[in-house]
């Protein structure tokens, strides 16, 4: 019931529960909005483990298929997992962009740079590894990425990392306080967000609730890639 076909390989149908998938989509979006990059890990966990597509990819390793660009069913399923992860990331990016724009907190040069990096990275990944990665290899890379992101998250708890984000955190707190005040007064439309946005070839500067920030235009591109 509510099962939909994820892939049909020579009559073998691999299905996922549509309702569970939707709920997992929401869960991943919440993780993205609160923890950031770990949302991508949760998307992968869903496809690999929760929905069992990783097991199917391992089972069908070496099974011949007649799908454009593919001869191995296991590698084809591995690529569907990668695509599924990307789709969840794209949906989250679209929703977050709309939300941040409505809150007047969107630094559009950084967003565009990050988006271009993500698209280029995904396309290069297809060109270089499309149809070439076995399930076991992908799971190994996925596991390594999980450890790296976990290490980064642990680093963010250190005093040094907290100091580097102090200005941004304080500005965000002032912003949230202003939102609360204006909402209580029924004047939320008067909310001010990013101010004095200036864009050059290499950097973007702006003011946000008492703090000035400078961002490299290339860093988001590299991160997205």
Coordinates of C-alpha atoms in Angstrom, one line a residue:
X1 CA 0.0 0.0 0.0
X2 CA 1.3 3.4 -1.0
X3 CA 4.4 1.7 -2.6
X4 CA 5.8 3.3 -5.7
X5 CA 8.4 1.8 -8.0
X6 CA 11.9 3.2 -7.5
X7 CA 13.4 1.1 -10.3
X8 CA 12.3 -1.8 -12.6
X9 CA 15.1 -4.0 -13.7
X10 CA 14.1 -6.8 -16.1
X11 CA 10.9 -7.3 -14.3
X12 CA 12.3 -7.0 -10.8
X13 CA 10.6 -4.0 -9.2
X14 CA 12.2 -2.1 -6.4
X15 CA 9.7 -0.1 -4.4
X16 CA 9.6 2.5 -1.7
X17 CA 6.7 3.5 0.5
X18 CA 5.6 7.0 -0.7
X19 CA 4.4 8.2 2.7
X20 CA 7.6 7.1 4.5
X21 CA 9.6 8.7 1.7
X22 CA 7.7 12.0 2.1
X23 CA 8.2 11.9 5.9
X24 CA 11.9 11.2 5.4
X25 CA 12.1 14.1 2.9
X26 CA 10.7 16.4 5.7
X27 CA 13.1 15.0 8.2
X28 CA 16.1 15.6 5.9
X29 CA 14.9 19.1 5.3
X30 CA 14.7 19.8 9.0
X31 CA 18.3 18.5 9.5
X32 CA 19.5 20.7 6.6
X33 CA 17.9 23.7 8.2
X34 CA 19.3 23.1 11.6
X35 CA 22.6 21.2 11.2
X36 CA 23.5 22.0 7.6
X37 CA 25.6 19.5 5.7
X38 CA 24.6 16.6 7.9
X39 CA 21.3 16.7 6.0
X40 CA 23.1 15.2 3.0
X41 CA 24.3 12.3 5.1
X42 CA 20.7 11.7 6.3
X43 CA 19.5 11.7 2.7
X44 CA 22.1 9.0 2.0
X45 CA 21.2 7.0 5.1
X46 CA 17.6 6.9 3.9
X47 CA 18.3 5.6 0.4
X48 CA 21.0 3.2 1.5
X49 CA 19.5 1.7 4.7
X50 CA 15.9 2.9 5.5
X51 CA 14.6 2.1 2.0
X52 CA 17.0 -0.7 1.4
X53 CA 18.2 0.5 -2.0
X54 CA 21.8 0.0 -1.0
X55 CA 21.1 -3.7 -0.3
X56 CA 19.5 -4.0 -3.7
X57 CA 22.5 -2.4 -5.4
X58 CA 24.8 -4.9 -3.7
X59 CA 22.6 -7.9 -4.6
X60 CA 22.3 -6.9 -8.3
X61 CA 26.0 -6.3 -8.7
X62 CA 27.1 -7.8 -12.1
X63 CA 23.5 -8.3 -13.3
X64 CA 23.4 -7.3 -16.9
X65 CA 20.9 -4.6 -17.9
X66 CA 20.0 -2.8 -21.1
X67 CA 19.7 0.7 -19.9
X68 CA 21.3 3.6 -21.8
X69 CA 24.7 4.2 -20.3
X70 CA 24.6 1.2 -18.1
X71 CA 25.4 -2.5 -18.3
X72 CA 25.5 -3.3 -14.6
X73 CA 22.3 -3.2 -12.5
X74 CA 24.2 -2.6 -9.3
X75 CA 26.0 0.5 -10.6
X76 CA 22.7 1.8 -12.1
X77 CA 21.1 1.5 -8.7
X78 CA 24.0 3.2 -7.1
X79 CA 23.6 6.1 -9.4
X80 CA 19.9 6.3 -8.6
X81 CA 20.9 6.7 -4.9
X82 CA 23.2 9.5 -5.8
X83 CA 20.5 11.2 -7.8
X84 CA 18.0 10.8 -5.0
X85 CA 20.3 12.4 -2.6
X86 CA 20.8 15.3 -5.0
X87 CA 17.1 15.8 -5.5
X88 CA 16.5 16.1 -1.8
X89 CA 19.3 18.6 -1.6
X90 CA 17.8 20.6 -4.5
X91 CA 14.4 20.8 -2.9
X92 CA 15.9 21.9 0.4
X93 CA 17.9 24.6 -1.4
X94 CA 14.8 25.9 -3.2
X95 CA 12.7 26.0 0.0
X96 CA 15.6 27.6 2.0
X97 CA 16.1 30.3 -0.7
X98 CA 12.4 31.3 -0.6
X99 CA 12.4 31.3 3.2
X100 CA 15.6 33.4 3.5
X101 CA 14.4 35.8 0.9
X102 CA 11.1 36.3 2.7
X103 CA 13.1 37.0 5.9
X104 CA 15.4 39.5 4.0
X105 CA 18.4 37.5 5.0
X106 CA 19.4 36.2 1.6
X107 CA 22.9 37.1 0.4
X108 CA 22.2 36.4 -3.3
X109 CA 25.8 36.5 -4.6
X110 CA 26.8 33.8 -2.2
X111 CA 23.7 31.8 -3.0
X112 CA 24.3 32.0 -6.7
X113 CA 27.9 31.0 -6.3
X114 CA 27.0 28.0 -4.1
X115 CA 24.3 26.9 -6.6
X116 CA 26.7 27.1 -9.5
X117 CA 29.3 25.1 -7.6
X118 CA 26.7 22.5 -6.8
X119 CA 25.5 22.1 -10.3
X120 CA 29.0 22.0 -11.7
X121 CA 30.1 19.4 -9.1
X122 CA 27.1 17.2 -9.8
X123 CA 27.7 17.4 -13.6
X124 CA 31.4 16.6 -13.2
X125 CA 30.5 13.7 -11.0
X126 CA 28.2 12.3 -13.7
X127 CA 30.9 12.8 -16.4
X128 CA 33.7 11.2 -14.4
X129 CA 31.9 8.4 -12.4
X130 CA 28.5 7.9 -14.0
X131 CA 27.9 4.2 -14.3
X132 CA 31.3 3.4 -12.9
X133 CA 30.8 3.2 -9.1
X134 CA 29.8 -0.1 -7.5
X135 CA 27.6 -0.1 -4.4
X136 CA 30.4 -1.2 -2.1
X137 CA 32.7 1.6 -3.3
X138 CA 30.0 4.2 -2.9
X139 CA 29.2 3.0 0.7
X140 CA 32.9 3.3 1.5
X141 CA 33.1 6.9 0.2
X142 CA 29.8 7.7 2.0
X143 CA 31.2 6.4 5.2
X144 CA 34.4 8.4 4.9
X145 CA 32.3 11.5 4.1
X146 CA 30.2 10.9 7.3
X147 CA 33.4 10.8 9.4
X148 CA 34.7 14.0 7.9
X149 CA 31.5 15.9 8.4
X150 CA 31.2 14.5 11.9
X151 CA 34.7 15.7 12.6
X152 CA 33.8 19.2 11.2
X153 CA 30.7 19.3 13.4
X154 CA 32.8 18.4 16.5
X155 CA 35.3 21.2 15.6
X156 CA 32.4 23.6 15.5
X157 CA 31.9 23.0 19.2
X158 CA 35.4 24.2 20.1
X159 CA 36.1 27.6 21.6
X160 CA 38.1 28.7 18.5
X161 CA 35.2 27.9 16.1
X162 CA 32.7 29.6 18.4
X163 CA 34.8 32.7 18.5
X164 CA 34.9 32.9 14.7
X165 CA 31.1 32.8 14.6
X166 CA 30.5 35.1 17.5
X167 CA 29.6 38.2 15.4
X168 CA 27.2 36.2 13.2
X169 CA 25.5 34.6 16.1
X170 CA 25.0 37.9 17.9
X171 CA 23.6 39.5 14.8
X172 CA 21.2 36.6 14.3
X173 CA 20.0 37.0 17.9
X174 CA 19.3 40.7 17.4
X175 CA 17.5 39.8 14.2
X176 CA 15.3 37.2 15.9
X177 CA 14.5 39.7 18.7
X178 CA 13.4 42.3 16.1
X179 CA 11.2 39.7 14.4
X180 CA 9.5 39.0 17.7
X181 CA 8.9 42.6 18.4
X182 CA 7.5 43.5 15.0
X183 CA 5.3 40.4 15.0
X184 CA 3.8 41.4 18.3
X185 CA 3.2 44.9 17.0
X186 CA 1.7 43.6 13.7
X187 CA 4.5 45.4 11.7
X188 CA 6.5 42.5 10.4
X189 CA 6.4 44.0 7.0
X190 CA 8.8 46.7 8.3
X191 CA 11.5 44.2 9.0
X192 CA 14.9 45.1 7.7
X193 CA 17.4 42.5 6.8
X194 CA 20.6 42.6 4.7
X195 CA 21.8 46.2 4.2
X196 CA 24.6 47.9 2.2
X197 CA 25.1 44.9 0.0
X198 CA 28.1 45.5 -2.2
X199 CA 29.5 43.1 -4.8
X200 CA 32.9 43.1 -6.4
X201 CA 34.7 40.6 -8.6
X202 CA 36.2 38.7 -5.6
X203 CA 34.1 39.5 -2.6
X204 CA 30.7 40.5 -1.2
X205 CA 30.2 42.8 1.8
X206 CA 27.1 43.6 3.7
X207 CA 25.7 44.8 7.0
X208 CA 23.4 42.8 9.2
X209 CA 22.0 44.0 12.5
X210 CA 25.1 45.9 13.7
X211 CA 27.7 43.7 12.2
X212 CA 29.7 44.0 8.9
X213 CA 30.5 40.9 7.0
X214 CA 32.8 40.1 4.0
X215 CA 32.5 36.9 2.0
X216 CA 34.7 35.6 -0.7
X217 CA 32.8 35.0 -3.9
X218 CA 34.8 31.9 -4.6
X219 CA 34.5 30.1 -1.3
X220 CA 30.8 29.1 -1.8
X221 CA 31.6 27.9 -5.3
X222 CA 34.3 25.6 -4.0
X223 CA 32.1 24.4 -1.1
X224 CA 29.2 23.7 -3.5
X225 CA 31.4 21.9 -5.9

